[in-house]
Every structure is written in structure tokens, then in C-alpha cells.
Amino acid sequence: MIERIIILDGTDPAVFFGTNNSNIQLIKSLYPKLRIIARGNVMKVIGDELELVSFEEKIQEMEQYCQTYNVLTEEAILKIIKGIHDNNSPAKQDNLIIFGMNGKPIVARTENQQKLAKEFERNDMLFAVGPAGSGKTYTAIALAVKALKNKEVRKIILSRPAVEAGEKLGFLPGDMKDKIDPYLQPLYDALEDMIPISKLKEYIENKVIQIAPLAFMRGRTLNEAVIILDEAQNTTTQQIKMFMTRLGMSAKMIITGDVTQIDLPASQKSGLIHAMEILKGVPGIAQIEFGKKDIVRHKLVQRIVEAYEKQERKNKTNDNN
């Protein structure tokens, strides 16, 4: 009898072991000759050497499955242990980016989301602009998580300008983190759809995923990372230039925004608009413009956008007259 220690370092133990440890109980029942003790992300296994070798190989397959799909079902465990190869793998789904929580496939659903995914492979800097609900930020974060999972980068850096739209930061309660977190919450929401909570917490604590307001980017060189600037329409020309020049080696940058929702003072030009004008046609930089057809939220969102566009056209006509 020998003993082996197996460490689950690539996946969330809570997902791997299942609700109320149902997965590990199933695994134990399928290997009755082995003594299996699981605590945290460590499994101690005692038994015959040949069976231990087979067991370890199957655990690695299960861990890889769990990493890919963010879920480990009893059906998947049985197929892996029995060596059944599934030709109808969900990984073959069209326009798949990654699997989110509970194995939910996150796909590029519209033509421009698919274009963003393709241009991400070809370019190191991308601008993705368009109306609310068109999936710009969500798709960008999914692409970043995929790159991290595939070990193409070592970290993800997400940023937003903390532009005040009605409330002053100084009047909000709490310390600086409490004051800026509301601005960054949409980024947390997207990440929580794609990464198990305990793993996300670990990534944030270890600074594998960094979420910070734009002002915290000054002076940094960001290597081996996917860097995303959200709500870039609210940057000044100096701020966006500062941000873009943070790009380091083996890094990619995605800049998203909606030029119809600028909260800057009327005297200031949006840095996003200025940057896109200057950098149009520069090799290595792609620009994707999302439209109403890309809106994937509630159907009313598209109608709201259309109503506001209609009013703006009417106002411009009146001003010209």
C-alpha cells in the first residue's frame, strides 16, 4: 500500500467536489479499493500502486474538464472513469468563447461580438464602441478570461474612469475602496458569471485579476496581460493617452465605451472619440462599432436607445433650422 497526495490547483474545489461533496462520494464509490481523504484542494489517496496511477490520471482528466466547463457533473465523472469519449462535446458550439458558471456557454451572439472575438486574435489593441446592452464589455471580459485560462497571459487588468454622474465621490460613505467599488461593480458582475466565487476571490487577492479606477494606472507598464478600459467615453484626451501607453510586452488592450453617454463637462472632448479619430487605420489597432442590432438585454433597451436617437435627430434638425 502506498500513499499519494493530489493537489487541485487548477480548479475550484467546491465545484470539483460538488454540492455536499456529492462528486467525491461518487468517485469514492467507483474506487472502493482506495482510501480517499479530501480536504480543501488536497486529496490524500492510499492503495495499490497500479490503481493509484489510473486514479491519478482520471482525476487529472476531471480537473481539466472542470477547468474547461466550470462544472463537474456525475455524468461527466462516469464517462471519464469509464473512458467514454463524447463526440457531442459542448465545446464544439459555434462562436463559443468560454464556459461560465455551472457550465453555461458564453458565446459571441451577434455579428459584431463575433468580429470583436476575431479581431482580438489579430490585433493588440481594440476599440469597441456602441450602445448600452450590446455586450461590448461582457464579450471583452470573456475574451480576457479565456486568455488567462489558456495561459496566454498572466493577469487581467480592468479599469474604469470614476466620473461622477450626479454624486460626488467625497460625499459617498466609506474609505476609498468603498467609494470606487460602485463604479467597478459591472466588471465584478461579469467576472462572477465566468469564474467561481472562491477562485475569483483568490485571483483578486493574488492580483492575477486587478480591478482599479483609471487614475491608478499612471506610471505602470502592463506586461503579459489583457487590459480592459470600460466606459472610456468618460476619459479626457490626456487620460486615454496615458492609459494606452501603459501597454507592455505580450499584452492586449480592449477599450470600450458608448459615445452617446458622455458624462464629462461640456467643455471637454471625450478622449475616446479623439483617440479613435487619431488612431484610425494604425496597424495592430482595430475598431468595432456596435449598433442597435447587437443589443442583447431586454427588448425594451433597444426601443429606449431608438427613442433617444430619434429625439436627438429631431433636436439637431430644429437647431439647424
Tab-separated table of C-alpha atoms in Angstrom:
chain	number	residue	atom	x	y	z
A	1	MET	CA	0.000	0.000	0.000
A	2	ILE	CA	1.321	3.413	-0.909
A	3	GLU	CA	0.113	6.980	-0.396
A	4	ARG	CA	-0.272	9.789	-2.931
A	5	ILE	CA	-1.083	13.478	-2.436
A	6	ILE	CA	-3.029	15.151	-5.257
A	7	ILE	CA	-3.383	18.930	-5.243
A	8	LEU	CA	-6.210	20.540	-7.218
A	9	ASP	CA	-4.528	23.780	-8.188
A	10	GLY	CA	-6.309	24.470	-11.470
A	11	THR	CA	-9.924	24.479	-10.373
A	12	ASP	CA	-12.259	25.417	-7.545
A	13	PRO	CA	-12.525	22.517	-5.041
A	14	ALA	CA	-16.149	23.430	-4.282
A	15	VAL	CA	-17.055	22.904	-7.959
A	16	PHE	CA	-14.876	19.788	-8.281
A	17	PHE	CA	-16.196	18.037	-5.160
A	18	GLY	CA	-19.809	19.030	-5.907
A	19	THR	CA	-22.722	20.137	-3.748
A	20	ASN	CA	-22.493	18.446	-0.340
A	21	ASN	CA	-19.416	16.573	-1.653
A	22	SER	CA	-21.619	14.537	-3.998
A	23	ASN	CA	-18.892	14.214	-6.639
A	24	ILE	CA	-16.220	12.958	-4.268
A	25	GLN	CA	-18.687	10.468	-2.791
A	26	LEU	CA	-19.356	9.141	-6.304
A	27	ILE	CA	-15.631	8.908	-7.031
A	28	LYS	CA	-15.091	7.008	-3.774
A	29	SER	CA	-17.845	4.546	-4.699
A	30	LEU	CA	-16.213	3.919	-8.073
A	31	TYR	CA	-12.835	3.223	-6.432
A	32	PRO	CA	-13.805	1.047	-3.427
A	33	LYS	CA	-10.274	-0.364	-3.039
A	34	LEU	CA	-8.773	3.090	-2.467
A	35	ARG	CA	-8.939	5.147	0.702
A	36	ILE	CA	-9.616	8.734	-0.366
A	37	ILE	CA	-9.470	11.713	2.017
A	38	ALA	CA	-10.287	15.174	0.610
A	39	ARG	CA	-9.727	18.469	2.440
A	40	GLY	CA	-9.639	21.874	0.806
A	41	ASN	CA	-7.838	21.458	-2.507
A	42	VAL	CA	-5.818	18.414	-1.318
A	43	MET	CA	-6.672	14.761	-1.832
A	44	LYS	CA	-4.790	12.037	0.030
A	45	VAL	CA	-5.172	8.611	-1.572
A	46	ILE	CA	-3.949	5.278	-0.180
A	47	GLY	CA	-3.983	1.996	-2.080
A	48	ASP	CA	-2.362	-0.279	-4.631
A	49	GLU	CA	0.177	1.472	-6.884
A	50	LEU	CA	-1.348	0.399	-10.219
A	51	GLU	CA	-4.815	1.533	-9.197
A	52	LEU	CA	-3.378	4.788	-7.841
A	53	VAL	CA	-1.744	5.546	-11.206
A	54	SER	CA	-5.070	5.015	-13.006
A	55	PHE	CA	-6.914	7.059	-10.365
A	56	GLU	CA	-4.486	9.982	-10.685
A	57	GLU	CA	-4.875	10.047	-14.472
A	58	LYS	CA	-8.665	10.143	-14.173
A	59	ILE	CA	-8.529	12.913	-11.560
A	60	GLN	CA	-6.382	14.983	-13.936
A	61	GLU	CA	-8.948	14.450	-16.700
A	62	MET	CA	-11.746	15.520	-14.354
A	63	GLU	CA	-9.777	18.582	-13.269
A	64	GLN	CA	-9.233	19.540	-16.910
A	65	TYR	CA	-12.953	19.061	-17.601
A	66	CYS	CA	-13.812	21.218	-14.587
A	67	GLN	CA	-11.399	23.950	-15.707
A	68	THR	CA	-12.901	23.987	-19.194
A	69	TYR	CA	-16.606	23.847	-18.331
A	70	ASN	CA	-16.700	25.381	-14.817
A	71	VAL	CA	-18.797	22.406	-13.737
A	72	LEU	CA	-18.307	18.705	-12.996
A	73	THR	CA	-21.416	16.563	-13.295
A	74	GLU	CA	-21.956	12.958	-12.240
A	75	GLU	CA	-22.445	12.078	-15.917
A	76	ALA	CA	-19.045	13.595	-16.796
A	77	ILE	CA	-17.351	11.690	-13.944
A	78	LEU	CA	-18.820	8.377	-15.110
A	79	LYS	CA	-17.791	8.992	-18.725
A	80	ILE	CA	-14.226	9.946	-17.748
A	81	ILE	CA	-13.745	6.966	-15.448
A	82	LYS	CA	-15.248	4.558	-17.984
A	83	GLY	CA	-13.196	6.101	-20.806
A	84	ILE	CA	-16.220	7.093	-22.889
A	85	HIS	CA	-15.371	9.788	-25.461
A	86	ASP	CA	-18.281	12.116	-26.165
A	87	ASN	CA	-18.473	13.191	-29.810
A	88	ASN	CA	-21.220	15.698	-28.927
A	89	SER	CA	-18.961	17.804	-26.717
A	90	PRO	CA	-20.437	21.223	-25.853
A	91	ALA	CA	-17.009	22.696	-26.646
A	92	LYS	CA	-17.921	22.366	-30.344
A	93	GLN	CA	-20.635	25.033	-30.035
A	94	ASP	CA	-20.443	27.776	-32.672
A	95	ASN	CA	-18.812	31.069	-31.613
A	96	LEU	CA	-18.063	29.730	-28.128
A	97	ILE	CA	-15.697	31.891	-26.063
A	98	ILE	CA	-15.649	30.098	-22.696
A	99	PHE	CA	-17.932	28.244	-20.304
A	100	GLY	CA	-19.233	30.325	-17.431
A	101	MET	CA	-20.641	29.280	-14.079
A	102	ASN	CA	-22.414	25.898	-13.976
A	103	GLY	CA	-21.191	25.139	-17.481
A	104	LYS	CA	-23.176	27.955	-19.119
A	105	PRO	CA	-21.688	28.547	-22.603
A	106	ILE	CA	-20.675	32.160	-23.180
A	107	VAL	CA	-20.783	32.777	-26.906
A	108	ALA	CA	-20.313	35.709	-29.257
A	109	ARG	CA	-24.005	36.056	-30.058
A	110	THR	CA	-24.076	38.857	-32.616
A	111	GLU	CA	-22.067	39.667	-35.738
A	112	ASN	CA	-20.088	42.428	-34.023
A	113	GLN	CA	-19.418	40.339	-30.911
A	114	GLN	CA	-18.007	37.683	-33.253
A	115	LYS	CA	-15.963	40.367	-35.016
A	116	LEU	CA	-14.559	41.514	-31.651
A	117	ALA	CA	-13.512	37.932	-30.869
A	118	LYS	CA	-11.782	37.563	-34.267
A	119	GLU	CA	-10.029	40.937	-34.105
A	120	PHE	CA	-8.798	40.104	-30.607
A	121	GLU	CA	-6.753	37.279	-32.154
A	122	ARG	CA	-5.294	39.553	-34.848
A	123	ASN	CA	-4.622	42.836	-33.007
A	124	ASP	CA	-3.083	44.007	-29.748
A	125	MET	CA	-5.406	46.999	-29.242
A	126	LEU	CA	-9.132	47.149	-29.921
A	127	PHE	CA	-11.782	49.837	-29.626
A	128	ALA	CA	-15.330	48.519	-29.119
A	129	VAL	CA	-17.955	51.259	-29.100
A	130	GLY	CA	-21.721	51.111	-29.137
A	131	PRO	CA	-24.945	51.439	-27.169
A	132	ALA	CA	-25.771	50.056	-23.737
A	133	GLY	CA	-26.557	46.352	-23.709
A	134	SER	CA	-24.657	45.447	-26.884
A	135	GLY	CA	-22.280	43.134	-24.998
A	136	LYS	CA	-19.064	45.119	-25.534
A	137	THR	CA	-17.712	44.811	-22.006
A	138	TYR	CA	-19.088	41.334	-21.330
A	139	THR	CA	-17.520	39.921	-24.508
A	140	ALA	CA	-14.229	41.713	-23.775
A	141	ILE	CA	-14.066	40.235	-20.261
A	142	ALA	CA	-14.926	36.757	-21.595
A	143	LEU	CA	-12.029	37.029	-24.065
A	144	ALA	CA	-9.718	38.106	-21.229
A	145	VAL	CA	-10.785	35.197	-19.001
A	146	LYS	CA	-10.243	32.787	-21.906
A	147	ALA	CA	-6.718	34.136	-22.457
A	148	LEU	CA	-5.968	33.744	-18.735
A	149	LYS	CA	-7.318	30.179	-18.641
A	150	ASN	CA	-5.277	29.272	-21.733
A	151	LYS	CA	-2.148	30.741	-20.062
A	152	GLU	CA	-1.727	33.239	-22.923
A	153	VAL	CA	-1.418	35.987	-20.276
A	154	ARG	CA	-0.598	36.048	-16.575
A	155	LYS	CA	-3.164	38.606	-15.452
A	156	ILE	CA	-6.263	40.602	-16.288
A	157	ILE	CA	-6.448	44.321	-15.526
A	158	LEU	CA	-9.849	46.023	-15.611
A	159	SER	CA	-10.312	49.751	-15.259
A	160	ARG	CA	-12.941	52.461	-15.447
A	161	PRO	CA	-12.823	56.237	-15.085
A	162	ALA	CA	-14.514	57.265	-11.819
A	163	VAL	CA	-16.524	60.057	-13.420
A	164	GLU	CA	-19.248	61.412	-11.179
A	165	ALA	CA	-22.726	61.385	-12.712
A	166	GLY	CA	-24.762	63.262	-10.137
A	167	GLU	CA	-22.987	62.166	-6.939
A	168	LYS	CA	-19.677	63.419	-5.591
A	169	LEU	CA	-17.140	60.823	-4.517
A	170	GLY	CA	-16.350	62.770	-1.361
A	171	PHE	CA	-19.948	62.512	-0.180
A	172	LEU	CA	-20.155	58.738	-0.589
A	173	PRO	CA	-19.670	56.783	2.661
A	174	GLY	CA	-16.628	54.632	3.463
A	175	ASP	CA	-12.951	54.536	2.562
A	176	MET	CA	-11.555	54.906	-0.983
A	177	LYS	CA	-12.314	51.265	-1.883
A	178	ASP	CA	-15.928	51.725	-0.742
A	179	LYS	CA	-16.160	54.931	-2.796
A	180	ILE	CA	-14.833	53.462	-6.058
A	181	ASP	CA	-16.379	49.972	-5.897
A	182	PRO	CA	-19.798	51.143	-7.192
A	183	TYR	CA	-18.081	52.368	-10.371
A	184	LEU	CA	-16.450	48.957	-10.845
A	185	GLN	CA	-19.433	46.746	-9.949
A	186	PRO	CA	-20.397	45.951	-13.587
A	187	LEU	CA	-16.917	44.439	-14.023
A	188	TYR	CA	-17.326	42.297	-10.883
A	189	ASP	CA	-20.758	41.164	-12.144
A	190	ALA	CA	-19.318	39.929	-15.446
A	191	LEU	CA	-16.436	38.110	-13.724
A	192	GLU	CA	-18.820	36.385	-11.298
A	193	ASP	CA	-20.644	34.932	-14.333
A	194	MET	CA	-17.424	33.332	-15.561
A	195	ILE	CA	-15.275	32.374	-12.562
A	196	PRO	CA	-16.293	30.543	-9.354
A	197	ILE	CA	-16.545	32.993	-6.446
A	198	SER	CA	-13.776	31.393	-4.351
A	199	LYS	CA	-11.433	31.252	-7.363
A	200	LEU	CA	-12.253	34.862	-8.278
A	201	LYS	CA	-11.500	35.946	-4.714
A	202	GLU	CA	-8.167	34.103	-4.883
A	203	TYR	CA	-7.321	35.741	-8.212
A	204	ILE	CA	-8.105	39.210	-6.831
A	205	GLU	CA	-6.148	38.608	-3.603
A	206	ASN	CA	-3.131	37.398	-5.612
A	207	LYS	CA	-3.511	40.283	-8.104
A	208	VAL	CA	-3.979	37.898	-11.016
A	209	ILE	CA	-7.134	39.924	-11.650
A	210	GLN	CA	-6.832	43.615	-10.831
A	211	ILE	CA	-9.783	45.991	-10.840
A	212	ALA	CA	-8.958	49.634	-10.336
A	213	PRO	CA	-10.042	53.140	-11.353
A	214	LEU	CA	-8.187	54.758	-14.234
A	215	ALA	CA	-6.163	57.083	-12.007
A	216	PHE	CA	-4.362	54.040	-10.524
A	217	MET	CA	-2.858	53.159	-13.938
A	218	ARG	CA	-0.419	56.075	-14.109
A	219	GLY	CA	3.262	55.111	-14.145
A	220	ARG	CA	2.689	51.388	-14.765
A	221	THR	CA	3.888	49.167	-17.612
A	222	LEU	CA	1.450	46.304	-18.085
A	223	ASN	CA	3.121	43.167	-19.469
A	224	GLU	CA	1.605	39.724	-20.199
A	225	ALA	CA	-1.915	40.923	-19.511
A	226	VAL	CA	-5.263	41.628	-21.072
A	227	ILE	CA	-6.101	45.198	-20.111
A	228	ILE	CA	-9.667	46.477	-20.453
A	229	LEU	CA	-10.775	50.089	-20.108
A	230	ASP	CA	-14.548	50.322	-19.755
A	231	GLU	CA	-16.707	53.461	-20.130
A	232	ALA	CA	-13.825	55.106	-21.997
A	233	GLN	CA	-16.128	57.835	-23.351
A	234	ASN	CA	-15.687	59.469	-19.934
A	235	THR	CA	-11.913	59.824	-20.232
A	236	THR	CA	-10.188	63.041	-21.207
A	237	THR	CA	-7.701	63.068	-24.083
A	238	GLN	CA	-4.805	63.088	-21.591
A	239	GLN	CA	-6.249	60.192	-19.562
A	240	ILE	CA	-6.816	57.857	-22.502
A	241	LYS	CA	-3.362	58.614	-23.923
A	242	MET	CA	-1.878	57.789	-20.519
A	243	PHE	CA	-3.838	54.542	-20.412
A	244	MET	CA	-2.959	53.384	-23.939
A	245	THR	CA	0.740	53.976	-23.362
A	246	ARG	CA	0.673	51.523	-20.401
A	247	LEU	CA	0.626	48.647	-22.947
A	248	GLY	CA	3.595	46.352	-22.334
A	249	MET	CA	5.091	43.254	-23.902
A	250	SER	CA	2.858	40.240	-24.668
A	251	ALA	CA	-0.198	42.285	-23.712
A	252	LYS	CA	-3.517	43.134	-25.347
A	253	MET	CA	-5.802	46.087	-24.664
A	254	ILE	CA	-9.553	46.474	-25.228
A	255	ILE	CA	-11.133	49.919	-24.859
A	256	THR	CA	-14.930	50.046	-24.675
A	257	GLY	CA	-17.410	52.882	-24.488
A	258	ASP	CA	-20.668	54.470	-25.592
A	259	VAL	CA	-20.194	57.897	-27.176
A	260	THR	CA	-23.875	58.739	-26.576
A	261	GLN	CA	-23.393	58.579	-22.784
A	262	ILE	CA	-20.632	61.098	-22.082
A	263	ASP	CA	-20.676	62.480	-18.511
A	264	LEU	CA	-17.738	64.876	-18.960
A	265	PRO	CA	-18.259	68.634	-18.692
A	266	ALA	CA	-19.475	70.142	-21.973
A	267	SER	CA	-16.152	71.979	-22.373
A	268	GLN	CA	-14.164	68.716	-22.516
A	269	LYS	CA	-13.930	66.461	-25.582
A	270	SER	CA	-14.201	62.735	-24.960
A	271	GLY	CA	-10.784	61.085	-25.087
A	272	LEU	CA	-12.390	58.018	-26.689
A	273	ILE	CA	-13.668	59.957	-29.698
A	274	HIS	CA	-10.344	61.778	-30.042
A	275	ALA	CA	-8.279	58.569	-29.820
A	276	MET	CA	-10.399	56.736	-32.391
A	277	GLU	CA	-10.031	59.639	-34.838
A	278	ILE	CA	-6.236	59.774	-34.434
A	279	LEU	CA	-5.614	56.009	-34.442
A	280	LYS	CA	-7.931	55.008	-37.286
A	281	GLY	CA	-6.026	52.836	-39.742
A	282	VAL	CA	-2.993	52.284	-37.496
A	283	PRO	CA	-1.702	48.687	-37.945
A	284	GLY	CA	-2.342	46.488	-34.901
A	285	ILE	CA	-5.354	48.541	-33.805
A	286	ALA	CA	-8.925	47.515	-34.692
A	287	GLN	CA	-12.158	49.454	-34.248
A	288	ILE	CA	-15.518	47.682	-33.901
A	289	GLU	CA	-18.708	49.739	-33.865
A	290	PHE	CA	-21.673	48.009	-32.230
A	291	GLY	CA	-25.228	49.035	-33.091
A	292	LYS	CA	-28.827	48.544	-32.008
A	293	LYS	CA	-28.881	45.067	-33.583
A	294	ASP	CA	-26.216	43.955	-31.088
A	295	ILE	CA	-28.307	44.769	-28.015
A	296	VAL	CA	-28.827	41.532	-26.110
A	297	ARG	CA	-30.533	42.837	-22.971
A	298	HIS	CA	-34.302	43.174	-22.506
A	299	LYS	CA	-36.067	44.072	-25.784
A	300	LEU	CA	-37.091	47.408	-24.236
A	301	VAL	CA	-33.417	48.500	-24.120
A	302	GLN	CA	-33.294	48.573	-27.931
A	303	ARG	CA	-36.534	50.564	-28.055
A	304	ILE	CA	-35.191	53.047	-25.482
A	305	VAL	CA	-31.993	53.546	-27.499
A	306	GLU	CA	-34.017	54.068	-30.689
A	307	ALA	CA	-36.325	56.595	-28.978
A	308	TYR	CA	-33.378	58.657	-27.710
A	309	GLU	CA	-31.700	58.565	-31.139
A	310	LYS	CA	-34.946	59.776	-32.724
A	311	GLN	CA	-35.153	62.662	-30.252
A	312	GLU	CA	-31.514	63.627	-30.873
A	313	ARG	CA	-32.107	63.698	-34.645
A	314	LYS	CA	-35.167	65.878	-34.065
A	315	ASN	CA	-33.197	68.296	-31.860
A	316	LYS	CA	-30.424	68.559	-34.480
A	317	THR	CA	-32.986	69.318	-37.193
A	318	ASN	CA	-34.539	72.052	-35.025
A	319	ASP	CA	-31.086	73.524	-34.272
A	320	ASN	CA	-30.217	73.646	-37.986
A	321	ASN	CA	-33.460	75.448	-38.722
